[in-house]
Amino acid sequence: MISDKMKELTKNGSAIRAMFEDGKKMIAKLGKENVFDFSLGNPSIVPPESVKQAIIDILNEEEPMLVHGYMNNSGYEDVRKATADYINSQHGTAFTEENIVMTVGAASALNIALKATINPGDEVLLIAPYFGEYNNYINNYDGVPVVVSPDYERFSINFDEFEAKVSPKTKMVIINTPNNPTGAVYSESDLTRLADILNKKQAEYGTEIYLISDEPYREICFGGKKVPYLTKFYKNTFVAYSYSKSLSLPGERIGYLVINNEMSDFEEMAGALNVANRILGYVNAPSLMQRVAGRCVGQTADLSVYEENKDILYKALTEYGYEIVEPQGTFYMFPKCFTPDDKEFCTRAKEYGLVIVPGSNFACPGYFRIAFCVKKETLLNSLPAFKKLADSYR
Amino acid sequence: MISDKMKELTKNGSAIRAMFEDGKKMIAKLGKENVFDFSLGNPSIVPPESVKQAIIDILNEEEPMLVHGYMNNSGYEDVRKATADYINSQHGTAFTEENIVMTVGAASALNIALKATINPGDEVLLIAPYFGEYNNYINNYDGVPVVVSPDYERFSINFDEFEAKVSPKTKMVIINTPNNPTGAVYSESDLTRLADILNKKQAEYGTEIYLISDEPYREICFGGKKVPYLTKFYKNTFVAYSYSKSLSLPGERIGYLVINNEMSDFEEMAGALNVANRILGYVNAPSLMQRVAGRCVGQTADLSVYEENKDILYKALTEYGYEIVEPQGTFYMFPKCFTPDDKEFCTRAKEYGLVIVPGSNFACPGYFRIAFCVKKETLLNSLPAFKKLADSYR
């Protein structure tokens, strides 16, 4: 007898398995070369050669008891210091190792921040469209997700509704920039407006409202732009970071959480996060990969392919009549369906060999997500199918 | 403002920091060579050379996208199969990859099993003395720990009290063999008796009661003995395993959970554990270390030092008048204090340069834990201090 909470969640697991089965049927029907899977946000590029070299150097140069051993639950101090130094060099912040907790990817960074702050019944604001997994993370701590409906113009934040939904029970706001599934990057003026609302509401209610920025796509930002650093806009800010996309190491589960030092209860919070990392069963971020992150901080895989893919896809799809807010980053695009029923649209897409995800999965019906982290050739081959899908609605 | 649950837990964190501060003071007073820290269960031996070789071979032979990429949340199928094959070869079981979930160490194996099974208010039986972290893991899912008091004779299970405490709300029993902090290994007859009680109670209440055996110390078993494999005794069994001690890789967070295939709701449970691994933010066990575990399954570091240390320490301490149930495994010993007040005893021990942990931390006051995972030389040098501590109570 599995737990009640898990019964519902395991059903979704079955839906994913059903999708895999569907994929097999599509291949049997259309041929492997005519099936294009854009459903998963799985990096399509190799890690930089420097990662392999770093691993070998670490094994040859450092003591095995250090490389594979226990350390402070928040991570190796030298790795946390190297991380802080790099962020400071990029964003003019003034962090030390005390501001960094090395984590089992961004997923665990989000979980320890929620564990450290959320009491059962506390509200967590989510900006639609958003990564559905946030609901599960909030549910782990009996928090209550409160969804702000989409700003369809720019996929920024629907600020009026956002302000109206900040309540005395609001304990956290999760944002994700660059955004999955839209590719939107919040501008400085967006973030200033967000911070103003939160500061006003904190004063009004006498509460602390934490902002956490989930940033696994920080380095995948197009046109040479930079993603503004959140701690500079709002004091009660956490940043959750992962090397999954920047170094193309998604399986290694290595990332970190930044705790802004202007947070009013900084020391207590740092202590709570250290304990949360331990008692949630992470214990610490994987040790060898921490040391790799320390040596490779600031490096990236060759991310240029994602911008090339975005350009190809955006140009072609707008030509075919798709309505799209042009992504400014990530490897996702979030066009409008040609029908309000996004599930029907994605089912019809399968007839043309396209595996895409309904916007409903991101709390934004009527849209669909394309994860274009695929080979350029695959993308080019898929374009006629997108055209046929569009034409089928004329 | 940190969450209410974390406030209490962060206080304990402060206690640990205080202990570190105490340690510094002791060194300043007694000199570094006269301070012996037996407080932490941190392996004192290097990983086998084969681990380094496996990492280098994997980097040279396998595709980087496979080595560092996402896989099924339950882990690589080939690694899970190699794991199952090894367990089968050792214990005559009939597991396949379906029985194995690769996890972020044994801590995450315990957490996903609890997440998958526990409803708020469900009771989880713990056999004192036990690893205090279990309380936190149970608390993560709002389960209720129910503690069975120690069997002081053998540090096995106090069966009469155990049977009396199995209630209609009992959902899980956690055992740990070889045991932290006592070094006890449950015998086949212990496990048969345990299974008989659980089967009887399941039938009486019409419930499912899960047993999870936490086994990071499985290979540290003295006198050439083998630790019986739990799935052969009781159908509703999980085994949580870690490579932290066997391969001396505690920082890498690599282990697995075994789901017995005789579990009545096996498929639903396997699905729930796969989802739990994802939504608790582990996502998957670190990928490179999974592949290392696949290549190094069945290998160990040179664990013989732990038995040598046990022999030295047991012989000396019994000579000095300590009352001890001789450990059969692990790198822990759990002698009786010379006073019922174990905290007072451990405070006095510091005067002699000994850092040891009160039995109260393991729900067993009047005893203390020595983690003898230290260099043999350190252990030999510490013996006069243990003698002086004993003599101080005459």
XYZ file of N, CA and C in Angstrom, chain A residues 183-352:
510
model
N 11.211 30.486 -22.617
C 12.455 31.122 -23.042
C 12.522 32.598 -22.690
N 11.531 33.098 -21.954
C 11.544 34.514 -21.553
C 12.652 34.781 -20.530
N 13.237 35.982 -20.617
C 14.215 36.430 -19.622
C 13.637 37.691 -18.978
N 13.521 37.682 -17.657
C 12.958 38.852 -16.981
C 13.947 40.014 -17.063
N 13.432 41.172 -17.440
C 14.292 42.354 -17.609
C 14.540 43.028 -16.254
N 15.470 43.954 -16.233
C 15.744 44.695 -14.992
C 14.492 45.419 -14.502
N 13.725 45.980 -15.445
C 12.531 46.711 -14.999
C 11.469 45.745 -14.468
N 11.372 44.538 -15.067
C 10.474 43.505 -14.523
C 10.849 43.196 -13.071
N 12.155 43.013 -12.857
C 12.618 42.573 -11.532
C 12.469 43.689 -10.500
N 12.687 44.936 -10.953
C 12.489 46.075 -10.052
C 11.026 46.149 -9.621
N 10.134 45.958 -10.587
C 8.700 46.018 -10.277
C 8.313 44.874 -9.328
N 8.842 43.692 -9.596
C 8.600 42.524 -8.733
C 9.057 42.827 -7.302
N 10.271 43.349 -7.183
C 10.833 43.645 -5.855
C 10.003 44.717 -5.143
N 9.572 45.729 -5.879
C 8.766 46.797 -5.269
C 7.485 46.236 -4.660
N 6.834 45.361 -5.414
C 5.582 44.766 -4.904
C 5.869 43.958 -3.637
N 6.923 43.137 -3.681
C 7.224 42.280 -2.519
C 7.618 43.114 -1.303
N 8.414 44.144 -1.522
C 8.787 45.012 -0.391
C 7.563 45.691 0.219
N 6.677 46.161 -0.649
C 5.452 46.816 -0.190
C 4.608 45.841 0.635
N 4.454 44.622 0.128
C 3.610 43.636 0.798
C 4.242 43.157 2.114
N 5.554 43.018 2.126
C 6.234 42.647 3.384
C 5.954 43.691 4.462
N 6.048 44.966 4.056
C 5.809 46.057 5.009
C 4.346 46.054 5.449
N 3.463 45.858 4.484
C 2.018 45.879 4.772
C 1.623 44.773 5.748
N 2.142 43.552 5.507
C 1.728 42.406 6.312
C 2.660 42.141 7.493
N 3.812 42.775 7.515
C 4.801 42.459 8.548
C 5.336 41.046 8.428
N 5.466 40.569 7.211
C 5.954 39.195 6.987
C 7.289 39.236 6.244
N 7.923 38.066 6.143
C 9.083 37.902 5.265
C 8.611 37.090 4.064
N 8.839 37.594 2.882
C 8.504 36.844 1.667
C 9.802 36.572 0.918
N 10.080 35.280 0.720
C 11.327 34.896 0.045
C 11.097 34.728 -1.451
N 12.101 35.141 -2.199
C 12.078 34.974 -3.648
C 13.157 33.962 -3.988
N 12.803 32.944 -4.775
C 13.849 32.032 -5.245
C 13.837 32.027 -6.766
N 15.008 32.254 -7.326
C 15.156 32.290 -8.774
C 15.831 30.998 -9.213
N 15.113 30.223 -10.003
C 15.613 28.932 -10.481
C 16.319 29.191 -11.815
N 17.628 28.988 -11.854
C 18.422 29.476 -12.991
C 19.322 28.446 -13.659
N 18.802 27.256 -13.973
C 19.652 26.292 -14.672
C 20.005 26.732 -16.101
N 19.228 27.704 -16.643
C 19.455 28.129 -18.043
C 20.180 29.463 -18.119
N 20.746 29.938 -16.996
C 21.349 31.279 -16.952
C 22.272 31.555 -18.144
N 23.121 30.600 -18.510
C 24.110 30.845 -19.572
C 23.546 30.668 -20.971
N 22.309 30.148 -21.053
C 21.727 29.994 -22.400
C 20.827 31.195 -22.654
N 21.469 32.321 -22.999
C 20.773 33.587 -23.179
C 21.244 34.149 -24.524
N 20.282 34.536 -25.370
C 20.598 34.831 -26.777
C 20.974 36.298 -27.011
N 21.642 36.507 -28.152
C 21.992 37.870 -28.572
C 23.027 38.520 -27.666
N 23.832 37.676 -26.983
C 24.888 38.207 -26.135
C 24.384 38.911 -24.886
N 23.081 38.793 -24.611
C 22.525 39.441 -23.408
C 22.964 38.720 -22.141
N 22.806 39.409 -21.009
C 23.090 38.809 -19.700
C 21.790 38.766 -18.898
N 21.646 37.741 -18.104
C 20.471 37.642 -17.232
C 20.764 38.417 -15.947
N 19.945 39.411 -15.598
C 20.202 40.186 -14.374
C 20.267 39.269 -13.150
N 21.108 39.659 -12.176
C 21.281 38.816 -10.985
C 20.318 39.256 -9.886
N 19.504 38.333 -9.435
C 18.341 38.643 -8.614
C 18.643 39.268 -7.258
N 19.783 38.889 -6.672
C 20.058 39.371 -5.311
C 20.234 40.886 -5.289
N 20.505 41.473 -6.475
C 20.716 42.921 -6.534
C 19.399 43.696 -6.502
N 18.289 42.985 -6.669
C 16.993 43.651 -6.747
C 16.180 43.508 -5.463
N 16.392 42.382 -4.745
C 15.510 42.081 -3.609
C 16.318 41.345 -2.533
N 16.175 41.806 -1.303
C 17.023 41.276 -0.226
C 16.774 39.806 0.101
N 15.494 39.430 0.250
C 15.180 38.051 0.661
C 15.223 37.084 -0.521
N 16.371 37.043 -1.174
C 16.498 36.255 -2.410
C 17.436 35.053 -2.259
N 16.971 33.933 -2.805
C 17.818 32.766 -3.048
C 17.992 32.604 -4.559
N 19.133 32.083 -4.978
C 19.307 31.696 -6.376
C 19.648 30.203 -6.407
N 18.858 29.431 -7.176
C 19.126 27.995 -7.349
C 19.792 27.804 -8.702
N 20.971 27.211 -8.681
C 21.743 27.059 -9.923
C 22.105 25.594 -10.131
N 22.249 25.220 -11.389
C 22.659 23.858 -11.731
C 23.669 23.897 -12.861
N 24.599 22.949 -12.853
C 25.546 22.793 -13.957
C 25.004 21.848 -15.042
N 23.744 21.421 -14.890
C 23.160 20.448 -15.823
C 23.197 20.924 -17.260
N 22.900 22.210 -17.465
C 22.836 22.724 -18.827
C 24.128 23.441 -19.215
N 24.694 24.242 -18.315
C 25.877 25.027 -18.686
C 27.064 24.116 -18.995
N 27.270 23.074 -18.180
C 28.365 22.130 -18.445
C 27.852 20.825 -19.064
N 26.546 20.772 -19.338
C 25.934 19.563 -19.917
C 26.203 18.326 -19.049
N 25.895 18.447 -17.763
C 26.115 17.345 -16.813
C 24.830 17.001 -16.053
N 23.712 16.835 -16.746
C 22.440 16.695 -16.016
C 22.383 15.480 -15.088
N 23.062 14.386 -15.472
C 23.006 13.183 -14.647
C 23.809 13.285 -13.364
N 24.737 14.259 -13.309
C 25.670 14.307 -12.171
C 25.073 14.972 -10.936
N 23.971 15.671 -11.118
C 23.272 16.292 -9.987
C 24.214 17.195 -9.187
N 24.671 18.230 -9.867
C 25.562 19.171 -9.189
C 25.101 20.609 -9.461
N 24.938 21.339 -8.384
C 24.486 22.720 -8.471
C 24.739 23.413 -7.146
N 24.138 24.573 -6.970
C 24.291 25.263 -5.685
C 23.127 26.198 -5.419
N 23.005 26.573 -4.150
C 22.021 27.579 -3.741
C 22.792 28.779 -3.216
N 22.415 29.974 -3.701
C 22.983 31.214 -3.177
C 21.997 31.793 -2.162
N 22.515 32.148 -0.982
C 21.707 32.830 0.037
C 22.199 34.276 0.044
N 21.310 35.188 -0.267
C 21.714 36.596 -0.290
C 22.140 37.045 1.108
N 23.276 37.736 1.210
C 23.721 38.128 2.569
C 22.946 39.310 3.140
N 22.086 39.923 2.337
C 21.233 40.981 2.876
C 19.942 40.426 3.484
N 19.782 39.113 3.434
C 18.608 38.496 4.060
C 18.646 38.806 5.555
N 17.493 39.178 6.142
C 17.523 39.674 7.525
C 17.968 38.596 8.518
N 17.548 37.366 8.314
C 17.915 36.294 9.250
C 18.946 35.365 8.595
N 19.964 35.986 7.999
C 20.934 35.254 7.175
C 21.562 34.057 7.895
N 22.062 34.279 9.103
C 22.812 33.199 9.774
C 21.932 32.010 10.134
N 20.745 32.332 10.657
C 19.815 31.256 11.008
C 19.424 30.484 9.737
N 19.212 31.223 8.653
C 18.822 30.595 7.379
C 19.936 29.702 6.853
N 21.177 30.186 6.900
C 22.310 29.378 6.428
C 22.413 28.084 7.248
N 22.193 28.205 8.563
C 22.209 27.023 9.424
C 21.096 26.051 9.063
N 19.900 26.596 8.812
C 18.745 25.751 8.481
C 18.964 25.027 7.152
N 19.563 25.712 6.187
C 19.792 25.096 4.878
C 20.824 23.979 4.961
N 21.843 24.191 5.796
C 22.852 23.169 6.038
C 22.195 21.905 6.612
N 21.328 22.111 7.597
C 20.636 20.976 8.223
C 19.658 20.343 7.227
N 18.949 21.172 6.455
C 17.980 20.642 5.481
C 18.684 19.767 4.447
N 19.855 20.188 4.011
C 20.619 19.401 3.034
C 20.904 18.007 3.600
N 21.180 17.971 4.912
C 21.483 16.690 5.568
C 20.218 15.845 5.734
N 19.199 16.428 6.367
C 18.067 15.583 6.774
C 17.125 15.224 5.633
N 17.188 15.928 4.516
C 16.394 15.494 3.360
C 17.061 14.319 2.648
N 18.229 13.905 3.173
C 18.867 12.707 2.633
C 19.832 12.973 1.489
N 20.028 14.254 1.164
C 21.084 14.555 0.181
C 22.446 14.380 0.858
N 22.520 14.825 2.120
C 23.719 14.831 2.966
C 24.708 15.885 2.446
N 25.173 15.711 1.200
C 25.999 16.751 0.567
C 25.930 16.534 -0.934
N 26.292 17.559 -1.716
C 26.381 17.387 -3.168
C 27.508 16.402 -3.458
N 27.387 15.596 -4.526
C 28.403 14.575 -4.836
C 29.804 15.191 -4.847
N 30.734 14.548 -4.120
C 31.998 15.198 -3.785
C 32.909 15.424 -4.991
N 33.133 14.394 -5.812
C 34.023 14.585 -6.972
C 33.464 15.681 -7.873
N 32.164 15.684 -8.102
C 31.565 16.692 -8.990
C 31.619 18.093 -8.366
N 31.574 18.175 -7.023
C 31.813 19.477 -6.387
C 33.190 19.995 -6.778
N 34.182 19.104 -6.711
C 35.555 19.536 -6.989
C 35.699 19.922 -8.468
N 34.997 19.183 -9.339
C 34.988 19.548 -10.769
C 34.355 20.939 -10.933
N 33.233 21.167 -10.259
C 32.562 22.471 -10.359
C 33.497 23.583 -9.883
N 34.285 23.303 -8.858
C 35.238 24.292 -8.355
C 36.288 24.654 -9.398
N 36.742 23.648 -10.149
C 37.778 23.901 -11.165
C 37.192 24.477 -12.459
N 35.944 24.131 -12.768
C 35.365 24.512 -14.072
C 34.397 25.690 -13.952
N 34.350 26.334 -12.797
C 33.383 27.419 -12.607
C 33.586 28.488 -13.692
N 32.489 28.927 -14.300
C 32.567 29.943 -15.346
C 32.733 29.377 -16.748
N 33.107 28.096 -16.841
C 33.206 27.482 -18.167
C 31.827 26.981 -18.600
N 31.675 26.781 -19.910
C 30.439 26.178 -20.406
C 30.765 25.231 -21.553
N 29.811 24.343 -21.829
C 29.855 23.584 -23.075
C 29.622 24.575 -24.216
N 29.751 24.127 -25.454
C 29.490 25.010 -26.600
C 27.977 25.160 -26.762
N 27.446 26.223 -26.137
C 25.991 26.408 -26.064
C 25.419 27.070 -27.323
N 26.301 27.431 -28.285
C 25.847 28.219 -29.443
C 24.810 27.485 -30.287
N 24.839 26.147 -30.236
C 23.895 25.366 -31.032
C 22.449 25.689 -30.655
N 22.227 26.033 -29.381
C 20.853 26.300 -28.960
C 20.324 27.585 -29.616
N 21.208 28.592 -29.735
C 20.761 29.830 -30.382
C 20.537 29.608 -31.889
N 21.433 28.829 -32.497
C 21.237 28.482 -33.915
C 19.886 27.792 -34.110
N 19.612 26.828 -33.251
C 18.338 26.093 -33.359
C 17.149 27.026 -33.163
N 17.281 27.928 -32.193
C 16.182 28.874 -31.941
C 15.911 29.702 -33.183
N 16.988 30.209 -33.803
C 16.831 31.058 -34.992
C 16.130 30.297 -36.125
N 16.600 29.074 -36.370
C 16.003 28.255 -37.448
C 14.521 28.017 -37.169
N 14.238 27.598 -35.951
C 12.866 27.197 -35.597
C 11.927 28.399 -35.565
N 12.389 29.496 -34.990
C 11.529 30.678 -34.865
C 11.175 31.229 -36.242
N 12.196 31.308 -37.108
C 11.974 31.832 -38.464
C 10.979 30.950 -39.227
N 11.218 29.637 -39.191
C 10.360 28.719 -39.956
C 8.929 28.732 -39.413
N 8.808 28.625 -38.095
C 7.463 28.496 -37.526
C 6.637 29.774 -37.693
N 7.255 30.928 -37.571
C 6.491 32.168 -37.803
C 6.062 32.230 -39.278
N 6.936 31.796 -40.188
C 6.553 31.719 -41.605
C 5.323 30.828 -41.818
N 5.270 29.721 -41.064
C 4.148 28.784 -41.212
C 2.886 29.303 -40.521
N 2.989 30.437 -39.854
C 1.808 31.030 -39.241
C 1.669 30.817 -37.743
N 2.680 30.188 -37.130
C 2.626 30.014 -35.668
C 2.839 31.363 -34.988
N 2.109 31.584 -33.906
C 2.226 32.811 -33.116
C 3.154 32.503 -31.931
N 4.278 33.224 -31.866
C 5.314 32.875 -30.877
C 5.912 34.126 -30.245
N 6.055 34.123 -28.926
C 6.901 35.118 -28.261
C 8.335 34.611 -28.409
N 9.173 35.341 -29.130
C 10.517 34.835 -29.438
C 11.317 34.589 -28.161
N 11.824 33.363 -28.000
C 12.615 33.052 -26.796
C 13.887 33.895 -26.723
N 14.222 34.344 -25.533
C 15.471 35.100 -25.314
C 16.556 34.217 -24.715
N 16.177 32.985 -24.380
C 17.135 32.047 -23.801
C 16.522 30.664 -23.687
N 17.210 29.741 -23.009
C 16.847 28.318 -22.844
C 16.908 27.569 -24.166
N 16.399 26.327 -24.159
C 16.250 25.590 -25.422
C 14.794 25.177 -25.617
N 13.901 26.102 -25.177
C 12.465 25.863 -25.317
C 11.805 26.977 -26.121
N 10.729 26.615 -26.815
C 9.881 27.595 -27.488
C 8.449 27.234 -27.113
N 7.584 28.257 -27.000
C 6.237 28.010 -26.459
C 5.189 28.677 -27.349
N 4.980 28.126 -28.569
C 4.018 28.739 -29.499
C 2.565 28.490 -29.085
N 1.696 29.305 -29.661
C 0.256 29.135 -29.459
C -0.229 28.014 -30.373
N -1.148 27.191 -29.884
C -1.754 26.155 -30.723
C -2.756 26.814 -31.679
N -3.116 26.097 -32.731
C -4.127 26.624 -33.670
C -5.542 26.305 -33.205
N -5.630 25.793 -31.976
C -6.925 25.494 -31.362
C -6.761 25.723 -29.863
N -7.812 26.109 -29.166
C -7.660 26.290 -27.709
C -7.346 24.973 -26.992
N -7.664 23.839 -27.640
C -7.467 22.542 -26.975
C -6.051 22.034 -27.246
N -5.122 22.373 -26.345
C -3.711 22.029 -26.569
C -3.461 20.529 -26.553
N -4.284 19.781 -25.820
C -4.079 18.329 -25.791
C -4.457 17.708 -27.137
N -5.558 18.189 -27.693
C -5.977 17.733 -29.029
C -4.893 18.081 -30.042
N -4.343 19.290 -29.916
C -3.299 19.751 -30.841
C -2.066 18.835 -30.784
N -1.651 18.507 -29.571
C -0.452 17.664 -29.414
C -0.717 16.228 -29.860
N -1.943 15.779 -29.711
C -2.301 14.451 -30.214
C -2.250 14.447 -31.740
N -2.804 15.505 -32.364
C -2.755 15.588 -33.819
C -1.299 15.690 -34.311
N -0.455 16.389 -33.550
C 0.965 16.540 -33.940
C 1.643 15.188 -34.126
N 1.202 14.214 -33.326
C 1.806 12.871 -33.428
C 1.592 12.252 -34.795
N 0.469 12.567 -35.425
C 0.207 12.035 -36.773
C 1.283 12.493 -37.750
N 1.889 13.655 -37.448
C 2.935 14.193 -38.310
C 4.341 13.872 -37.773
